[in-house]
């Protein structure tokens, strides 16, 4: 990759957001995407040099009070969203983008506020296992239809879980969920980008487009 095509991906990495396929991060690096770790729990805002955000899964439900207090972190993510910065938010990261997360006792904690509604913790395991994820509309991962493989595992439900993804399991079970737009993927499924390397390339291209647009605005 030419130096001019390098882009920076802010990746949330702490105890609340700690689940990532290492293969995904290595693939991004091989495509010329520089990883910038930041910790929402520690109050670290999205790095100013970032051209994209990746918020993976983990255990935000264990740190709801701490995450709620980090107002500037949440503001920085909303600010990036308002500028159409490409964002991937999987499972726990997806929950973090809601207006709120409700714990098992029914208490709500304010989160980022990009997605209306709240995620609610439950005692029951939701959809579980390896899945195929089809994106029937154009998105930051490419022209429709784009298909990736991944997996889903969570003990929560949401008031507004979207319907942009067509998900299927090997046993024939099918359903719709999630949000997948030209500059946002926010859903429970964890994506495995080696199942469709072109999707990672398209994601990088979305970051390049964002970088170019920001350069024009700041010029």
Short mmCIF file of C-alpha atoms in Angstrom, two decimals:
data_model
loop_
_atom_site.label_atom_id
_atom_site.label_comp_id
_atom_site.label_asym_id
_atom_site.label_seq_id
_atom_site.Cartn_x
_atom_site.Cartn_y
_atom_site.Cartn_z
CA UNK A 1 0.00 0.00 0.00
CA UNK A 2 1.24 3.48 -0.81
CA UNK A 3 1.89 5.71 2.16
CA UNK A 4 -0.82 8.10 1.05
CA UNK A 5 -3.46 5.41 1.46
CA UNK A 6 -2.72 4.76 5.14
CA UNK A 7 -5.62 5.45 7.46
CA UNK A 8 -5.98 5.27 11.23
CA UNK A 9 -8.56 3.10 13.00
CA UNK A 10 -9.43 3.92 16.61
CA UNK A 11 -10.07 0.61 18.39
CA UNK A 12 -11.68 0.59 21.85
CA UNK A 13 -9.55 -1.68 24.03
CA UNK A 14 -10.14 -2.10 27.74
CA UNK A 15 -12.03 -4.36 30.16
CA UNK A 16 -15.39 -3.24 28.80
CA UNK A 17 -14.48 -3.78 25.13
CA UNK A 18 -12.03 -6.62 24.85
CA UNK A 19 -13.36 -9.16 22.35
CA UNK A 20 -11.85 -8.96 18.87
CA UNK A 21 -10.83 -11.56 16.34
CA UNK A 22 -7.07 -11.04 16.28
CA UNK A 23 -7.20 -12.09 12.62
CA UNK A 24 -9.39 -9.06 11.87
CA UNK A 25 -6.89 -6.65 13.37
CA UNK A 26 -4.00 -8.33 11.56
CA UNK A 27 -5.91 -8.17 8.27
CA UNK A 28 -6.57 -4.46 8.76
CA UNK A 29 -2.88 -3.88 9.46
CA UNK A 30 -1.91 -5.79 6.31
CA UNK A 31 -4.18 -3.46 4.31
CA UNK A 32 -2.38 -0.37 5.60
CA UNK A 33 -4.79 0.44 8.42
CA UNK A 34 -2.95 1.73 11.49
CA UNK A 35 -4.53 0.68 14.80
CA UNK A 36 -4.97 3.37 17.47
CA UNK A 37 -6.10 1.79 20.77
CA UNK A 38 -8.17 3.93 23.12
CA UNK A 39 -10.00 3.20 26.37
CA UNK A 40 -13.53 4.56 26.89
CA UNK A 41 -13.37 3.32 30.49
CA UNK A 42 -10.25 5.38 31.17
CA UNK A 43 -11.84 8.49 29.68
CA UNK A 44 -9.82 8.42 26.45
CA UNK A 45 -11.62 10.16 23.63
CA UNK A 46 -11.50 9.05 20.00
CA UNK A 47 -7.98 10.01 18.82
CA UNK A 48 -8.04 13.15 16.68
CA UNK A 49 -6.05 11.45 13.92
CA UNK A 50 -8.61 8.63 13.55
CA UNK A 51 -10.46 8.01 10.29
CA UNK A 52 -12.65 5.21 11.61
CA UNK A 53 -13.82 3.63 14.88
CA UNK A 54 -14.07 -0.04 15.87
CA UNK A 55 -15.83 -0.88 19.15
CA UNK A 56 -15.83 -4.62 19.74
CA UNK A 57 -17.60 -6.89 22.15
CA UNK A 58 -16.83 -7.43 25.79
CA UNK A 59 -18.56 -6.69 29.07
CA UNK A 60 -19.94 -3.13 29.13
CA UNK A 61 -22.69 -4.37 31.47
CA UNK A 62 -20.04 -4.79 34.20
CA UNK A 63 -18.93 -1.16 33.93
CA UNK A 64 -22.16 0.75 33.30
CA UNK A 65 -21.64 3.39 35.99
CA UNK A 66 -18.08 4.09 34.82
CA UNK A 67 -19.08 4.28 31.15
CA UNK A 68 -21.97 6.59 31.97
CA UNK A 69 -19.61 9.04 33.68
CA UNK A 70 -17.28 9.40 30.69
CA UNK A 71 -19.23 12.23 29.05
CA UNK A 72 -16.40 13.50 26.86
CA UNK A 73 -15.74 10.04 25.46
CA UNK A 74 -19.38 9.70 24.45
CA UNK A 75 -19.36 13.20 23.00
CA UNK A 76 -16.27 12.42 20.92
CA UNK A 77 -17.96 9.34 19.41
CA UNK A 78 -21.16 11.25 18.64
CA UNK A 79 -19.09 14.04 17.09
CA UNK A 80 -17.33 11.53 14.80
CA UNK A 81 -20.70 10.02 13.90
CA UNK A 82 -22.08 13.45 12.99
CA UNK A 83 -19.20 13.84 10.52
CA UNK A 84 -19.97 10.44 8.95
CA UNK A 85 -16.83 8.74 10.19
CA UNK A 86 -17.07 4.98 9.45
CA UNK A 87 -17.93 3.03 12.62
CA UNK A 88 -18.04 -0.69 13.39
CA UNK A 89 -19.76 -1.61 16.67
CA UNK A 90 -20.20 -5.30 17.49
CA UNK A 91 -22.22 -6.81 20.34
CA UNK A 92 -21.08 -4.92 23.47
CA UNK A 93 -19.95 -2.05 21.26
CA UNK A 94 -23.39 -2.08 19.62
CA UNK A 95 -25.07 -1.86 23.04
CA UNK A 96 -22.78 1.04 23.94
CA UNK A 97 -24.14 3.09 21.01
CA UNK A 98 -27.70 3.01 22.35
CA UNK A 99 -29.23 5.81 24.38
CA UNK A 100 -28.94 3.56 27.42
CA UNK A 101 -28.20 0.10 28.77
CA UNK A 102 -30.53 -1.30 31.43
CA UNK A 103 -29.05 -3.71 33.98
CA UNK A 104 -30.78 -6.82 35.33
CA UNK A 105 -32.25 -4.80 38.20
CA UNK A 106 -33.98 -2.42 35.78
CA UNK A 107 -31.70 0.59 36.31
CA UNK A 108 -30.73 2.48 33.16
CA UNK A 109 -27.35 4.06 32.44
CA UNK A 110 -26.81 6.65 29.72
CA UNK A 111 -24.59 5.54 26.88
CA UNK A 112 -23.46 7.17 23.60
CA UNK A 113 -26.87 7.95 22.14
CA UNK A 114 -26.34 7.26 18.44
CA UNK A 115 -29.02 4.54 18.31
CA UNK A 116 -32.42 5.38 19.83
CA UNK A 117 -33.71 3.15 22.62
CA UNK A 118 -31.94 0.90 25.06
CA UNK A 119 -30.38 -2.53 25.40
CA UNK A 120 -31.59 -4.60 28.37
CA UNK A 121 -29.60 -7.25 30.18
CA UNK A 122 -31.37 -10.59 30.69
CA UNK A 123 -30.74 -13.98 32.26
CA UNK A 124 -31.48 -15.72 28.96
CA UNK A 125 -28.93 -16.37 26.23
CA UNK A 126 -29.95 -14.75 22.95
CA UNK A 127 -29.12 -16.08 19.47
CA UNK A 128 -25.96 -18.15 19.74
CA UNK A 129 -23.50 -19.75 17.36
CA UNK A 130 -21.85 -19.37 13.98
CA UNK A 131 -23.87 -17.50 11.38
CA UNK A 132 -23.92 -16.11 7.85
CA UNK A 133 -24.61 -12.38 7.69
CA UNK A 134 -26.00 -10.92 4.48
CA UNK A 135 -26.22 -7.17 3.90
CA UNK A 136 -28.95 -6.69 1.26
CA UNK A 137 -28.26 -2.95 0.87
CA UNK A 138 -25.07 -1.10 -0.05
CA UNK A 139 -22.95 -0.44 3.03
CA UNK A 140 -19.48 0.47 4.25
CA UNK A 141 -18.53 -3.15 3.43
CA UNK A 142 -19.41 -2.93 -0.26
CA UNK A 143 -22.20 -3.10 -2.79
CA UNK A 144 -25.16 -5.36 -2.05
CA UNK A 145 -25.39 -8.18 -1.50
CA UNK A 146 -22.37 -8.51 0.81
CA UNK A 147 -22.03 -11.70 2.85
CA UNK A 148 -19.71 -12.39 5.79
CA UNK A 149 -19.47 -15.10 8.38
CA UNK A 150 -19.37 -14.48 12.10
CA UNK A 151 -20.88 -15.47 15.39
CA UNK A 152 -23.38 -14.18 17.93
CA UNK A 153 -23.44 -14.56 21.73
CA UNK A 154 -25.17 -12.22 24.18
CA UNK A 155 -27.34 -12.04 27.28
CA UNK A 156 -29.30 -8.95 26.30
CA UNK A 157 -32.17 -7.77 24.14
CA UNK A 158 -32.88 -4.37 22.64
CA UNK A 159 -35.93 -2.18 22.09
CA UNK A 160 -34.66 -1.22 18.66
CA UNK A 161 -32.44 -3.90 17.15
CA UNK A 162 -32.80 -2.81 13.51
CA UNK A 163 -33.36 -5.05 10.51
CA UNK A 164 -30.64 -4.27 7.96
CA UNK A 165 -28.95 -7.68 8.20
CA UNK A 166 -30.31 -11.01 7.02
CA UNK A 167 -28.85 -13.64 9.35
CA UNK A 168 -28.97 -17.42 8.94
CA UNK A 169 -27.63 -20.46 10.79
CA UNK A 170 -26.56 -23.82 9.34
CA UNK A 171 -29.69 -25.40 10.88
CA UNK A 172 -31.89 -23.20 8.68
CA UNK A 173 -32.98 -20.66 11.28
CA UNK A 174 -33.20 -17.13 9.85
CA UNK A 175 -33.90 -13.65 11.16
CA UNK A 176 -33.22 -9.93 10.56
CA UNK A 177 -31.40 -7.54 12.88
CA UNK A 178 -28.84 -4.79 13.15
CA UNK A 179 -27.95 -1.55 11.42
CA UNK A 180 -25.71 -1.46 8.35
CA UNK A 181 -25.38 1.87 6.55
CA UNK A 182 -22.81 3.53 4.27
CA UNK A 183 -20.79 4.56 7.32
CA UNK A 184 -22.13 2.41 10.18
CA UNK A 185 -22.23 -1.24 11.18
CA UNK A 186 -23.92 -1.66 14.55
CA UNK A 187 -25.27 -5.10 15.44
CA UNK A 188 -24.85 -8.09 17.74
CA UNK A 189 -22.97 -10.33 15.25
CA UNK A 190 -19.18 -10.38 15.43
CA UNK A 191 -17.83 -10.26 11.87
CA UNK A 192 -14.95 -12.38 10.57
CA UNK A 193 -13.41 -10.33 7.77
CA UNK A 194 -11.27 -13.14 6.36
CA UNK A 195 -14.55 -14.70 5.21
CA UNK A 196 -14.84 -11.78 2.76
CA UNK A 197 -11.60 -9.81 2.45
CA UNK A 198 -13.22 -7.43 -0.04
CA UNK A 199 -15.44 -6.18 2.79
CA UNK A 200 -12.35 -5.11 4.75
CA UNK A 201 -10.99 -3.37 1.65
CA UNK A 202 -14.29 -1.50 1.22
CA UNK A 203 -14.18 -0.50 4.89
CA UNK A 204 -10.73 0.92 4.36
CA UNK A 205 -11.99 2.79 1.29
CA UNK A 206 -14.75 4.32 3.43
CA UNK A 207 -12.06 5.58 5.81
CA UNK A 208 -10.03 6.97 2.90
CA UNK A 209 -13.12 8.84 1.66
CA UNK A 210 -13.68 10.24 5.14
CA UNK A 211 -10.02 11.32 5.34
CA UNK A 212 -10.28 13.11 1.99
CA UNK A 213 -13.52 14.84 2.94
CA UNK A 214 -12.07 16.06 6.22
CA UNK A 215 -8.96 17.35 4.41
CA UNK A 216 -11.17 19.42 2.10
CA UNK A 217 -13.15 20.85 5.01
CA UNK A 218 -10.00 21.73 6.98
CA UNK A 219 -8.16 23.20 3.97
#
